[in-house]
CSV table of C-alpha atoms and ligand atoms in Angstrom, one decimal:
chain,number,residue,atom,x,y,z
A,11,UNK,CA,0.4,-26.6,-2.5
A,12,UNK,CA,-0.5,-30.1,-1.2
A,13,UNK,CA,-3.5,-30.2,-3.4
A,14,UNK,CA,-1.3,-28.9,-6.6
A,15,UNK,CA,1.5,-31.7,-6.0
A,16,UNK,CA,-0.7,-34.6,-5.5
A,17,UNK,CA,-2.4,-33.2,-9.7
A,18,UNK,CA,0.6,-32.6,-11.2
A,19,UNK,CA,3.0,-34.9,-9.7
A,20,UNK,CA,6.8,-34.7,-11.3
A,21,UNK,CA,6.1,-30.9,-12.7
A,22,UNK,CA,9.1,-30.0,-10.3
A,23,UNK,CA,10.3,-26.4,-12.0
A,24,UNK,CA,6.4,-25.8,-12.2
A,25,UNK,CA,5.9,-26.8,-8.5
A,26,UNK,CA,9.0,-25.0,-7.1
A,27,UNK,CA,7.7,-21.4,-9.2
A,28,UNK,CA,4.0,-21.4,-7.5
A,29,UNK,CA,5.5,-22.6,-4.0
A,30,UNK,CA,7.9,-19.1,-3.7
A,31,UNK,CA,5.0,-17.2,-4.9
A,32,UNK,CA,2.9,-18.8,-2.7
A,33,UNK,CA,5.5,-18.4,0.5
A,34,UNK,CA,5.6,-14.7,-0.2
A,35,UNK,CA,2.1,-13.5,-0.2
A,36,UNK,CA,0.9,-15.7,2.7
A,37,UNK,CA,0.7,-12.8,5.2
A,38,UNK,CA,-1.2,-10.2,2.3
A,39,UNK,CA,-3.4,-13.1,1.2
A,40,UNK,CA,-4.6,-13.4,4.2
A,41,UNK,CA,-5.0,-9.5,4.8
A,42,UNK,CA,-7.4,-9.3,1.9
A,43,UNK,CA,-10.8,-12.0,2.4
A,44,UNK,CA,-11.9,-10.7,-1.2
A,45,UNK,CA,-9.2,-12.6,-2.9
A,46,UNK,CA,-9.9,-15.4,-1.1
A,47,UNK,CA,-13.7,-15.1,-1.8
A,48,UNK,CA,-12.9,-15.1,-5.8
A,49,UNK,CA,-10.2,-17.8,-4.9
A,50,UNK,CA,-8.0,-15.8,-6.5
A,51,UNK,CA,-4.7,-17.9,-6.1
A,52,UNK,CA,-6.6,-21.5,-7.1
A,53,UNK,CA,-7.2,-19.6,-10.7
A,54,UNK,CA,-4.0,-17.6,-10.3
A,55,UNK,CA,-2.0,-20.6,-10.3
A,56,UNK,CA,-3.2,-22.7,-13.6
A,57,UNK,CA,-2.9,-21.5,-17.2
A,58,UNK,CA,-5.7,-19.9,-18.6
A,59,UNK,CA,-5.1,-22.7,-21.7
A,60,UNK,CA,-2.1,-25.0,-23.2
A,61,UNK,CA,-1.7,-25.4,-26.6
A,62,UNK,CA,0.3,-28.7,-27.4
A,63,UNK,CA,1.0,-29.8,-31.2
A,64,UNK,CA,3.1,-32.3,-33.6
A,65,UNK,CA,6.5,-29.9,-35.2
A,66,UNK,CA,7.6,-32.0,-38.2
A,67,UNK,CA,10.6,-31.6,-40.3
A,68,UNK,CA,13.0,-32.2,-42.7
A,69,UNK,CA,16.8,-32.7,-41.5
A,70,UNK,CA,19.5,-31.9,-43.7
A,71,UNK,CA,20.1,-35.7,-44.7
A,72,UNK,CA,16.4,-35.7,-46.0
A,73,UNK,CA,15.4,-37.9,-42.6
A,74,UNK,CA,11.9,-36.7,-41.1
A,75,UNK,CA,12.0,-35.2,-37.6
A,76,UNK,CA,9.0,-34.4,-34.9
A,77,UNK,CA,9.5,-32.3,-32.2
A,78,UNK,CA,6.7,-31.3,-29.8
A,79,UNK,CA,5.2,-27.7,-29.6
A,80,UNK,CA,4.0,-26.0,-26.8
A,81,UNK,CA,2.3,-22.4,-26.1
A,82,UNK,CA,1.1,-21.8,-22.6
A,83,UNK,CA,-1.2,-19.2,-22.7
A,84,UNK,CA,-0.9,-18.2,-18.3
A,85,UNK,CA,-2.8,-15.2,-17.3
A,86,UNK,CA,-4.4,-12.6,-19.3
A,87,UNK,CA,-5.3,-10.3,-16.5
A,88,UNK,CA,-3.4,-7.1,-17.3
A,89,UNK,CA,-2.8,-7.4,-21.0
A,90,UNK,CA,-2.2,-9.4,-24.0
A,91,UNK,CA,-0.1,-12.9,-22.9
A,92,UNK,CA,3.7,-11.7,-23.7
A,93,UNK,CA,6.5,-14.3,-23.3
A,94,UNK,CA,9.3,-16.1,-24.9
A,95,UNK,CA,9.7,-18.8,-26.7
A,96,UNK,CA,12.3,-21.5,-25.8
A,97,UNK,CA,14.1,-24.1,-27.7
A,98,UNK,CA,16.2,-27.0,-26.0
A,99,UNK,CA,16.0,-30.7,-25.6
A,100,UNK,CA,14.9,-30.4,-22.3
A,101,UNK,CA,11.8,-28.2,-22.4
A,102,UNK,CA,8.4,-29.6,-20.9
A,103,UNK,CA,5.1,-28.2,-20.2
A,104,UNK,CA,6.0,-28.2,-16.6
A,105,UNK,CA,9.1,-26.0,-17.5
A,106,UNK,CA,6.9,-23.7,-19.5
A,107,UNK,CA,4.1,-24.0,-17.1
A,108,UNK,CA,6.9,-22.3,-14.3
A,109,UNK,CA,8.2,-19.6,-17.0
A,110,UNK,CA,4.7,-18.5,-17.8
A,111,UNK,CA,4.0,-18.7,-14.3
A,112,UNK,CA,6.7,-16.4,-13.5
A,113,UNK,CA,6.4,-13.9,-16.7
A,114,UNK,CA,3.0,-13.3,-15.3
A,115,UNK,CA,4.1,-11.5,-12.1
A,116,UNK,CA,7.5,-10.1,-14.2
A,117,UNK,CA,5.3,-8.6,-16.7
A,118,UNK,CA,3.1,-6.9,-14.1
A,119,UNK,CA,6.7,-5.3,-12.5
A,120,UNK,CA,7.6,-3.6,-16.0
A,121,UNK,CA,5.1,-1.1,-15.4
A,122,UNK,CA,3.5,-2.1,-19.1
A,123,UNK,CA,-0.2,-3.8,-19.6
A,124,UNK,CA,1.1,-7.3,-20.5
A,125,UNK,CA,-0.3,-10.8,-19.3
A,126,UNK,CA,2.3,-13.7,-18.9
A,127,UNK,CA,3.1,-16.5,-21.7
A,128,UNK,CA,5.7,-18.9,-22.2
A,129,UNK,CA,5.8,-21.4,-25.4
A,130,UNK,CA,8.5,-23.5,-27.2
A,131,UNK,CA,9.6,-26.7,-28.4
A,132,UNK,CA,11.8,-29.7,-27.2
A,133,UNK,CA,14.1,-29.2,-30.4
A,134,UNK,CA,17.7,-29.3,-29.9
A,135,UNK,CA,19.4,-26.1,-31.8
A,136,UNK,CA,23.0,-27.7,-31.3
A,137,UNK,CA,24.9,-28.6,-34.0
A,138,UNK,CA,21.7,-27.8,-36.6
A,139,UNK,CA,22.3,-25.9,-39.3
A,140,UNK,CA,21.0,-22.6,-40.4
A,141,UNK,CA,18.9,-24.6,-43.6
A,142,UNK,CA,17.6,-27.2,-40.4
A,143,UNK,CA,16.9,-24.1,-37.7
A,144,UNK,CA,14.8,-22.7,-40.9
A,145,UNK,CA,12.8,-25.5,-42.2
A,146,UNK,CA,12.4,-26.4,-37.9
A,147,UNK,CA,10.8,-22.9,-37.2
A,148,UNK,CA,8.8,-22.5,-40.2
A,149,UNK,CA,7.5,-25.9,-39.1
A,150,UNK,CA,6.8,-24.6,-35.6
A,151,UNK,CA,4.9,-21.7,-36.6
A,152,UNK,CA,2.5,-23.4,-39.3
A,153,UNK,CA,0.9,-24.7,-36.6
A,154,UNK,CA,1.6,-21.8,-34.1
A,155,UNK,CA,0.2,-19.0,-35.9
A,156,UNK,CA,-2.8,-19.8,-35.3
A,157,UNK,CA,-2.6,-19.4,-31.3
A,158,UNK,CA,-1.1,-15.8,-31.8
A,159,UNK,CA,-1.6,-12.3,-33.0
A,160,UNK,CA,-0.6,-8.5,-31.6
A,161,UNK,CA,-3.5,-8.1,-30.0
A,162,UNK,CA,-3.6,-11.9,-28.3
A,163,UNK,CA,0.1,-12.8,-27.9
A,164,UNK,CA,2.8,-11.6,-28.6
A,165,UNK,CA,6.3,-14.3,-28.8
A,166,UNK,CA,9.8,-13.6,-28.7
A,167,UNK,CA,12.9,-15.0,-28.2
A,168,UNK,CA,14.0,-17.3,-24.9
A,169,UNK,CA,17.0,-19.6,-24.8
A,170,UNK,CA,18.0,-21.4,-28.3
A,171,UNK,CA,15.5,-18.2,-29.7
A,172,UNK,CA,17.5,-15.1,-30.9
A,173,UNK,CA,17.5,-12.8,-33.7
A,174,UNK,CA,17.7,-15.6,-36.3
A,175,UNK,CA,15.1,-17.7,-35.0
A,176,UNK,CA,12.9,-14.6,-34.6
A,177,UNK,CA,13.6,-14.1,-38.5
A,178,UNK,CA,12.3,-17.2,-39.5
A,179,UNK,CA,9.2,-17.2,-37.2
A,180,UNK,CA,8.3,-14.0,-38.4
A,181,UNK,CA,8.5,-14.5,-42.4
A,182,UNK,CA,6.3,-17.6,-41.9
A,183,UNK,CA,3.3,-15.9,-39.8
A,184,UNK,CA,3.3,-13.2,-42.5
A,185,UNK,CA,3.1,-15.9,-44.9
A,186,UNK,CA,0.6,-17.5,-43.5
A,187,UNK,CA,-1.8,-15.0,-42.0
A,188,UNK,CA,-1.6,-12.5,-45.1
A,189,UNK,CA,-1.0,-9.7,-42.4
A,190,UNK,CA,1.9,-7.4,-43.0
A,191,UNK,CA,2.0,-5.7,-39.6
A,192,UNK,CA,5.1,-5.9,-37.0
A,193,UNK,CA,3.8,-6.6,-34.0
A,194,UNK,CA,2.7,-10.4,-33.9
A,195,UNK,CA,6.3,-10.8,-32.7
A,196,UNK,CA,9.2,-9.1,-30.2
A,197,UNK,CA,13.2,-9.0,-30.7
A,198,UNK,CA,12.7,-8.1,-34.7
A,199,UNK,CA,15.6,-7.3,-36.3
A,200,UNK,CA,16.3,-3.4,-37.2
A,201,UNK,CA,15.0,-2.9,-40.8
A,202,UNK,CA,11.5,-4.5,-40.0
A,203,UNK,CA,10.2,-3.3,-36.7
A,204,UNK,CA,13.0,-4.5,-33.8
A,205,UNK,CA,13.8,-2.1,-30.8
A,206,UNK,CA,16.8,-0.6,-31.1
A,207,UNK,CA,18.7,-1.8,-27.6
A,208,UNK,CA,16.5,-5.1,-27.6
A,209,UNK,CA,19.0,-7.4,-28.0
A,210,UNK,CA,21.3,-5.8,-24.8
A,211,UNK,CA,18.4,-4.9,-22.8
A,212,UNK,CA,18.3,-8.2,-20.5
A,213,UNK,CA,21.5,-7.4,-19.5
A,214,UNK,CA,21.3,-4.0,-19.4
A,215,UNK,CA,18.4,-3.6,-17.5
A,216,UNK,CA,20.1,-6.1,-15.1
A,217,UNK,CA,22.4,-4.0,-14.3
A,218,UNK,CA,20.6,-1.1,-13.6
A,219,UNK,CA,18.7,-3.5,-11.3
A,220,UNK,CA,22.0,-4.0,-9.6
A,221,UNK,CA,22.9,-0.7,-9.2
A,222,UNK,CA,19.7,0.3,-7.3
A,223,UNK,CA,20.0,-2.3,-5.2
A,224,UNK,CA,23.5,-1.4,-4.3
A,225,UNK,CA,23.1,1.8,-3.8
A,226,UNK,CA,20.3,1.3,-1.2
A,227,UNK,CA,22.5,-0.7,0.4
A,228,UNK,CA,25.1,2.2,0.8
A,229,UNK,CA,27.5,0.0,-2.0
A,230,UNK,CA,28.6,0.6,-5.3
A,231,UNK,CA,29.9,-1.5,-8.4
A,232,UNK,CA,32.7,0.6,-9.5
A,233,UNK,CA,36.1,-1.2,-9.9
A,234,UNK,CA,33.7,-4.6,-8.4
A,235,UNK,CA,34.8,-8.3,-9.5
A,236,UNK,CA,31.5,-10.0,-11.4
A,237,UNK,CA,31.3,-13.4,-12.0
A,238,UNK,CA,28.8,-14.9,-14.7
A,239,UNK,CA,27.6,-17.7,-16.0
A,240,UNK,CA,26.0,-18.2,-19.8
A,241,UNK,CA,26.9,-17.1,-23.0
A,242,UNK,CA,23.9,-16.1,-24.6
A,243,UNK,CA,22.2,-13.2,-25.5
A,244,UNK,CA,21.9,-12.1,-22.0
A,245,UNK,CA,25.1,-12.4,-20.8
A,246,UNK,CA,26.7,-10.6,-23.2
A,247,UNK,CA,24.1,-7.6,-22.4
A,248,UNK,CA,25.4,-8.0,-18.7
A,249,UNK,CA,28.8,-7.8,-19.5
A,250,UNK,CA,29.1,-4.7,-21.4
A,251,UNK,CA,27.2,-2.7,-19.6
A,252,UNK,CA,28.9,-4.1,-16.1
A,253,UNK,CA,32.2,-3.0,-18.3
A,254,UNK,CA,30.1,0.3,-19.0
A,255,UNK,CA,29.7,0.6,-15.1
A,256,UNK,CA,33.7,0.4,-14.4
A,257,UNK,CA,33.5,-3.2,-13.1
A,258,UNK,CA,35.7,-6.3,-13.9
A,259,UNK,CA,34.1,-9.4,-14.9
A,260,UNK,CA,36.7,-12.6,-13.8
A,261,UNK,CA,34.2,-15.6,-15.2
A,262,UNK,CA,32.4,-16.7,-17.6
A,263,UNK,CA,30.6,-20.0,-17.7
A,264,UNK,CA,29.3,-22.5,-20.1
A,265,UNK,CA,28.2,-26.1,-20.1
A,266,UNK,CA,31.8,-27.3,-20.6
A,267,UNK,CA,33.4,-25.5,-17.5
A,268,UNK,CA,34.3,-22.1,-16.6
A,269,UNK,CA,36.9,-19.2,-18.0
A,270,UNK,CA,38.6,-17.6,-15.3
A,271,UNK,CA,39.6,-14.0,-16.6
A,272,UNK,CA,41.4,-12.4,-13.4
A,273,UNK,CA,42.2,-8.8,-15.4
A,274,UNK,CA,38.6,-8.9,-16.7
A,275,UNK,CA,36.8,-9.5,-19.7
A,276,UNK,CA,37.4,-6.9,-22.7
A,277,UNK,CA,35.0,-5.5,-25.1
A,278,UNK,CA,36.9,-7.8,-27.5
A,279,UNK,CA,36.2,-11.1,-25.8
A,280,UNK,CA,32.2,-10.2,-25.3
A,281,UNK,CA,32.2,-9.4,-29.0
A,282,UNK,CA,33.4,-13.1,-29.8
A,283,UNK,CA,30.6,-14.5,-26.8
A,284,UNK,CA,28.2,-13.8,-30.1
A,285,UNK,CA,30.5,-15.9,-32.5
A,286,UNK,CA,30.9,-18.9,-29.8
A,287,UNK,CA,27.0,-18.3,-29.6
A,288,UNK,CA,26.3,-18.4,-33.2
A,289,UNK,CA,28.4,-21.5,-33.8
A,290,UNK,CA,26.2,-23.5,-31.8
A,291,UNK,CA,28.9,-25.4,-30.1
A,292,UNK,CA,28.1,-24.3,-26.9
A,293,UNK,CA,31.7,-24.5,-25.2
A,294,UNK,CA,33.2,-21.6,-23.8
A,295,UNK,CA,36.7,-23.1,-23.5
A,296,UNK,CA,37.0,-21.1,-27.2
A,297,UNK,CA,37.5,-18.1,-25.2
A,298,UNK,CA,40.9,-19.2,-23.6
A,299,UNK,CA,41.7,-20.4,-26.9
A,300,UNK,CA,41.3,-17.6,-29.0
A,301,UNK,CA,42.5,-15.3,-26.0
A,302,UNK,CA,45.6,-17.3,-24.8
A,303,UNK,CA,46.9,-16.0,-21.5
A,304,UNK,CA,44.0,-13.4,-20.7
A,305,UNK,CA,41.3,-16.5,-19.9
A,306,UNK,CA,42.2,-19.6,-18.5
A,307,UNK,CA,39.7,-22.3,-19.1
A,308,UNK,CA,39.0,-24.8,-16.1
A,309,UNK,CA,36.8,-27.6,-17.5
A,310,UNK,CA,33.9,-28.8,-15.4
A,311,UNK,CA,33.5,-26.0,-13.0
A,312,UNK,CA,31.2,-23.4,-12.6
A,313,UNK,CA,31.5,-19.4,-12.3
A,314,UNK,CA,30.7,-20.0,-8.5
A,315,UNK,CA,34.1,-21.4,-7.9
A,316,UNK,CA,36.0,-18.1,-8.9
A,317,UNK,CA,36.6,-15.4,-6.3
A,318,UNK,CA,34.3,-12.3,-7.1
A,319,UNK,CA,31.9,-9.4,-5.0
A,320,UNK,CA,29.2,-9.9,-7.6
A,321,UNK,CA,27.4,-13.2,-8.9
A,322,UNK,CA,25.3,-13.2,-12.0
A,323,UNK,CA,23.5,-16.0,-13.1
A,324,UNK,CA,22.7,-15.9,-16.5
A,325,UNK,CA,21.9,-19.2,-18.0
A,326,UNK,CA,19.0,-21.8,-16.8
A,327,UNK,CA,16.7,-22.6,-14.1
A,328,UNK,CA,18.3,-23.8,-11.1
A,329,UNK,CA,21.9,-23.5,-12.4
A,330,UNK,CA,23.3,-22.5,-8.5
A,331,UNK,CA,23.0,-24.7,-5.7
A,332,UNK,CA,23.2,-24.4,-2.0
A,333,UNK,CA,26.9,-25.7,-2.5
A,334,UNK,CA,27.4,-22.5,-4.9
A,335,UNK,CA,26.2,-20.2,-2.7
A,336,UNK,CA,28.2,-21.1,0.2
A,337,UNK,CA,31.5,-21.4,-2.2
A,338,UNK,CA,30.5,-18.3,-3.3
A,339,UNK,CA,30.6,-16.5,0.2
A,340,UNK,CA,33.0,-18.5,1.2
A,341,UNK,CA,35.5,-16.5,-1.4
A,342,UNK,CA,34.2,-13.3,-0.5
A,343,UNK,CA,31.0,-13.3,-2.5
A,344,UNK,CA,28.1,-10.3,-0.9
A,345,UNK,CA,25.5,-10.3,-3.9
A,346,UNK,CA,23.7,-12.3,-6.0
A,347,UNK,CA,21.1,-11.0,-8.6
A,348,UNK,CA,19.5,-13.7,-10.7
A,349,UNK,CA,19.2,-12.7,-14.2
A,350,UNK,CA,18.3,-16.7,-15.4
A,351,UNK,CA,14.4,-17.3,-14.7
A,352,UNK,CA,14.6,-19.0,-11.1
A,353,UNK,CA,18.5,-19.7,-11.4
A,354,UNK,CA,18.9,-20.1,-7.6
A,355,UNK,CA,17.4,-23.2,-5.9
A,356,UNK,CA,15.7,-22.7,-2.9
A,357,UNK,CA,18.6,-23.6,-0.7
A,358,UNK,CA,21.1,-21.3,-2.3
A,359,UNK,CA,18.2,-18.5,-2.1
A,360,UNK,CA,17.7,-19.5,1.8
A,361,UNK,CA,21.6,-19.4,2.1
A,362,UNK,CA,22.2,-16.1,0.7
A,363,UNK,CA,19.4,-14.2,2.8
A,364,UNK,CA,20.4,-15.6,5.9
A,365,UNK,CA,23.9,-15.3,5.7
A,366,UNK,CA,24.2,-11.4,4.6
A,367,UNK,CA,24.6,-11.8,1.1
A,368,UNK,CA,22.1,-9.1,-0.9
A,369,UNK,CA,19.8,-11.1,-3.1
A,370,UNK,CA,17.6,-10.3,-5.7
A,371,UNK,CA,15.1,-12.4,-7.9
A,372,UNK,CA,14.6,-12.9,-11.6
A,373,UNK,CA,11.4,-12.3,-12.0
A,374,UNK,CA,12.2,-8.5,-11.1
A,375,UNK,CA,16.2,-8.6,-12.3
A,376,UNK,CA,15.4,-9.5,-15.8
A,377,UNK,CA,12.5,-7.8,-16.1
A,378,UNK,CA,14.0,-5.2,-18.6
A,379,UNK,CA,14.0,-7.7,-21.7
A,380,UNK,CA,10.3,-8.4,-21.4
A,381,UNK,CA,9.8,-4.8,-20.5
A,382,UNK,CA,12.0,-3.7,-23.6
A,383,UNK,CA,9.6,-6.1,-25.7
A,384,UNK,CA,6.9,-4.1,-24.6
A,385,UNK,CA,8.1,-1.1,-25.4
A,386,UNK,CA,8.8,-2.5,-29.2
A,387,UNK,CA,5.5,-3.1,-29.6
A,388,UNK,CA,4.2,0.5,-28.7
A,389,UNK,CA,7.0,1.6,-30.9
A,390,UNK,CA,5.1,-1.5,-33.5
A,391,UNK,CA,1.4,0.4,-32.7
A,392,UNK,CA,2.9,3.5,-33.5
A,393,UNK,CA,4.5,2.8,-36.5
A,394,UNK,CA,7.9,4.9,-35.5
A,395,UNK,CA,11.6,3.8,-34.3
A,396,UNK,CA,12.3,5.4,-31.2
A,397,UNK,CA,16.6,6.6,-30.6
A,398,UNK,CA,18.9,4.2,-28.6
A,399,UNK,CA,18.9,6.7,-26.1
A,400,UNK,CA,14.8,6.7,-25.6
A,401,UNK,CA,14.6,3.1,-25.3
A,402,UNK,CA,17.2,3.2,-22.9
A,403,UNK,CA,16.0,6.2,-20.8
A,404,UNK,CA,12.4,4.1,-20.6
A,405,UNK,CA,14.1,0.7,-19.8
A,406,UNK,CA,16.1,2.7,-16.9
A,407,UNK,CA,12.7,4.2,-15.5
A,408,UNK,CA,11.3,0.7,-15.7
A,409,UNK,CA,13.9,-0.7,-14.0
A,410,UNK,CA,14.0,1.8,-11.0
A,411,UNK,CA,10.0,1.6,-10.8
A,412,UNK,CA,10.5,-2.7,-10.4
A,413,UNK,CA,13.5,-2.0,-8.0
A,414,UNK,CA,11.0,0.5,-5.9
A,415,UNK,CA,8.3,-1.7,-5.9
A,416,UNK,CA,10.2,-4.6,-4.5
A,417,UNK,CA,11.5,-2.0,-1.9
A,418,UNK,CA,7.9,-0.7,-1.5
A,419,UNK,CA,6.6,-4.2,-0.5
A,420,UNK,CA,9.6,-6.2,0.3
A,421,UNK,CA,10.9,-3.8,3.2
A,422,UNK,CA,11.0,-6.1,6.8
A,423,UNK,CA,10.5,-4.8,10.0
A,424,UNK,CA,14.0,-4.9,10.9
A,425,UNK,CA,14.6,-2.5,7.7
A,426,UNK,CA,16.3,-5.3,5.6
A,427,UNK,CA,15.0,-5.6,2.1
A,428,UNK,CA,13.5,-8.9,1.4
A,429,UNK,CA,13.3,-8.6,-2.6
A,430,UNK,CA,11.8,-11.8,-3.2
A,431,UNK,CA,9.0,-11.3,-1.0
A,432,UNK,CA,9.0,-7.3,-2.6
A,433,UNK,CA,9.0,-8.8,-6.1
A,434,UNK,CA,6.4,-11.6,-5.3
A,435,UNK,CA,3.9,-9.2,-3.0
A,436,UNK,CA,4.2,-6.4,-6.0
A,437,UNK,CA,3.5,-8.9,-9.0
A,438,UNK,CA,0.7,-10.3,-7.3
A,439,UNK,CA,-1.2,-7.6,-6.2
A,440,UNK,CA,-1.4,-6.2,-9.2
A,441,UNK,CA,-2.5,-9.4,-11.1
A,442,UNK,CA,-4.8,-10.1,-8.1
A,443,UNK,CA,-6.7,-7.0,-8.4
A,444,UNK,CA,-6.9,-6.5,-12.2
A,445,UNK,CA,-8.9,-10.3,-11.8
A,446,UNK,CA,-10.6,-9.3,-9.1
A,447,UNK,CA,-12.1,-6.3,-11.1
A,448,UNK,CA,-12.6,-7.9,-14.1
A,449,UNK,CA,-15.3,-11.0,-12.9
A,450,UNK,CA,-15.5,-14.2,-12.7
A,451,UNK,CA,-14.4,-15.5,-15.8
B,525,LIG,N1,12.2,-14.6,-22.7
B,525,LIG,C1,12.4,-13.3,-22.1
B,525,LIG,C2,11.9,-13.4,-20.6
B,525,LIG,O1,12.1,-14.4,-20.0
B,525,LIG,C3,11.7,-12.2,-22.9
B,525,LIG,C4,10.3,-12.4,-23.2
B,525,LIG,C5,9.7,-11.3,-24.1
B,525,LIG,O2,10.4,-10.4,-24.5
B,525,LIG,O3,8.5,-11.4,-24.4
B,525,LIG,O4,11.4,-12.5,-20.0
């Protein structure tokens, strides 16, 4: 760690990803003098490459634009790199470095031969229109397409990248490359190769996450109080299926401040998350004012500060604090699974597990969108559309296999469950050995 800090000084997000990995598999590390031999975690922990290039555009005005691209090509160990692509103002290559990082040992949970990847661009999608967001990611992938391919790497969607985006991306590589298959991309739309249940399955799988993880601990979340930040693409999975499940989610949060909904969110109000989302305002004080009297909106505070059994994180890296977790217990709060790539900070993470509160990681919580990708793409190879009901029969199985394997290699000797280790120990040996077989390359 000391000798990754003092070369890549300032890549915080990057540097806070290696250093939980790194925590967890001290003890197996050291079990195993073979990995160290191929020094296993020294190659482990830097990209295999980064690809960096110039994004211009035209704005709506007729006033050029450049963005930066990024694709961050992380470990190819088990499969073809498989990740998301983001878009927001803040992205970096130390952010992407973290999310490739981690979508290397998520990918090995799902079950499915896929290596890790994370690309994207700091291009602001607020307040663009649909003509900009076009002309933006047909600029992105002219340069892109050349980085990917089904067999190689395989994109999809991340925050500010959804169905639209995905749309765009897609007509231009097939422009481009002259190569009509569906596979080059993940989170398709219907009538040209998408996975039925792909856009729910984050929060689906999520879900069935949590419900493993509560039943092992003798709990269930029938008739439960949810709170959840986010209202993207994931949260809205989350929220109908935790509706599905019989529980009542009170919040909702966005950058603006937080809707407290104390009878629960309806099937109504999810529906219109999708038209706050597609307007690209990003507030979710609309809900309390198209629902007047069902969801009060209390500007400038989090989900954290509403009473609940059940926290869901759902938005960005590092969006709950030390100060949220202890709020959070403090009203009653006992679980916390992280559905946003490394939501918690390390404090809040500490907090929870030493103050009773169940708590699961990302990297295994949200596995089922990746995992959901994956199984698009064998639906892609095989040229066939599976039923809603096989996808989500699969994406349950996967999910129970990641929640097994945390418990396989996350169980303490005191008989607690210590999922981050369980994720972390389970992600890596599998990477580990797949390198370890494979050479010196
Ligand atoms: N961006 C999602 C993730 O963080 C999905 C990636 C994918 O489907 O390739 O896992």
């Amino acid at each position: 760690m000391s000798r990754l800090q003092a070369k890549y000084p300032g890549e915080s997000e990057y540097l806070q990803a290696v250093q939980e990995v790194l925590e967890s598999i001290e003890d197996v590390y050291n079990q195993h003098p073979e990995f160290e031999k191929a020094r296993i975690v020294e190659r482990m922990v830097e990209p295999d490459r980064i690809f960096t290039f110039r994004v211009t555009w035209t704005d709506d005005k007729g006033e050029v634009r450049t963005n930066l691209g990024y694709r961050v090509q992380f470990n190819s160990a088990i499969g073809p790199y498989k990740g998301g692509l983001r878009f927001h103002r803040a992205v970096t290559p130390s952010m992407l470095k973290f999310l490739g990082f981690e979508q290397t040992f998520k990918n090995a949970l799902t079950t499915l031969p896929m290596g890790g990847a994370k690309g994207g661009s700091d291009f602001d999608p607020a307040g663009k229109s649909d003509a900009e967001i076009m002309r933006f990611c047909q600029a992105f992938m002219l340069e892109l397409w050349r980085c990917i391919g089904p067999d190689q790497d395989i994109p999809a969607g991340d925050v500010g990248v959804g169905g639209r985006e995905i749309g765009f991306l897609n007509g231009m590589y097939q422009k481009l490359a002259r190569e009509y298959h569906t596979g080059v991309l993940t989170g398709k739309g219907m009538t040209w190769g998408g996975s039925i249940l792909r856009p729910e399955a984050t929060g689906f799988g999520a879900l069935y996450f949590t419900q493993h993880l509560l039943h092992k601990a003798g709990k269930d979340i029938k008739d439960k109080t949810v709170a959840i930040s986010g209202f993207g693409n994931v949260a809205w999975g989350a929220v109908k299926k935790a509706m599905q499940l019989g529980a009542k989610v009170v919040a909702i949060s966005g950058p603006d401040g937080v809707c407290h909904v104390p009878d629960g969110m309806t099937a109504e109000m999810n529906d219109y998350m999708l038209e706050m989302r597609a307007s690209n305002r990003n507030m979710v004080e609309d809900l309390a004012t198209r629902f007047p009297g069902k969801a009060k909106f209390i500007a400038g505070k989090k989900a954290w500060s509403i009473p609940c059994d059940i926290a869901l994180p759902c938005a960005f890296q590092n969006e709950l604090s030390e100060d949220d977790a202890r709020e959070l217990k403090a009203n009653g709060c006992w679980c916390c699974c992280e559905v946003s790539n490394m939501g918690c900070q390390p404090g809040a993470i500490h907090f929870f597990q030493h103050n009773g509160v169940l708590f699961a990681p990302g990297k295994a919580v949200n596995a089922g969108g990746v995992a959901t990708s994956g199984l698009e793409m064998t639906q892609n190879a095989q040229h066939l559309s599976w039923t809603a009901q096989e996808v989500d029969d699969r994406l349950h199985q996967i999910m129970q296999s990641i929640h097994e394997q945390c418990v396989r290699y996350g169980t303490q000797a005191d008989g607690s469950i210590d999922y981050v280790k369980g994720a972390n120990i389970a992600g890596f040996m599998k990477v580990a050995n797949a390198m370890l077989e494979q050479g010196i390359i």
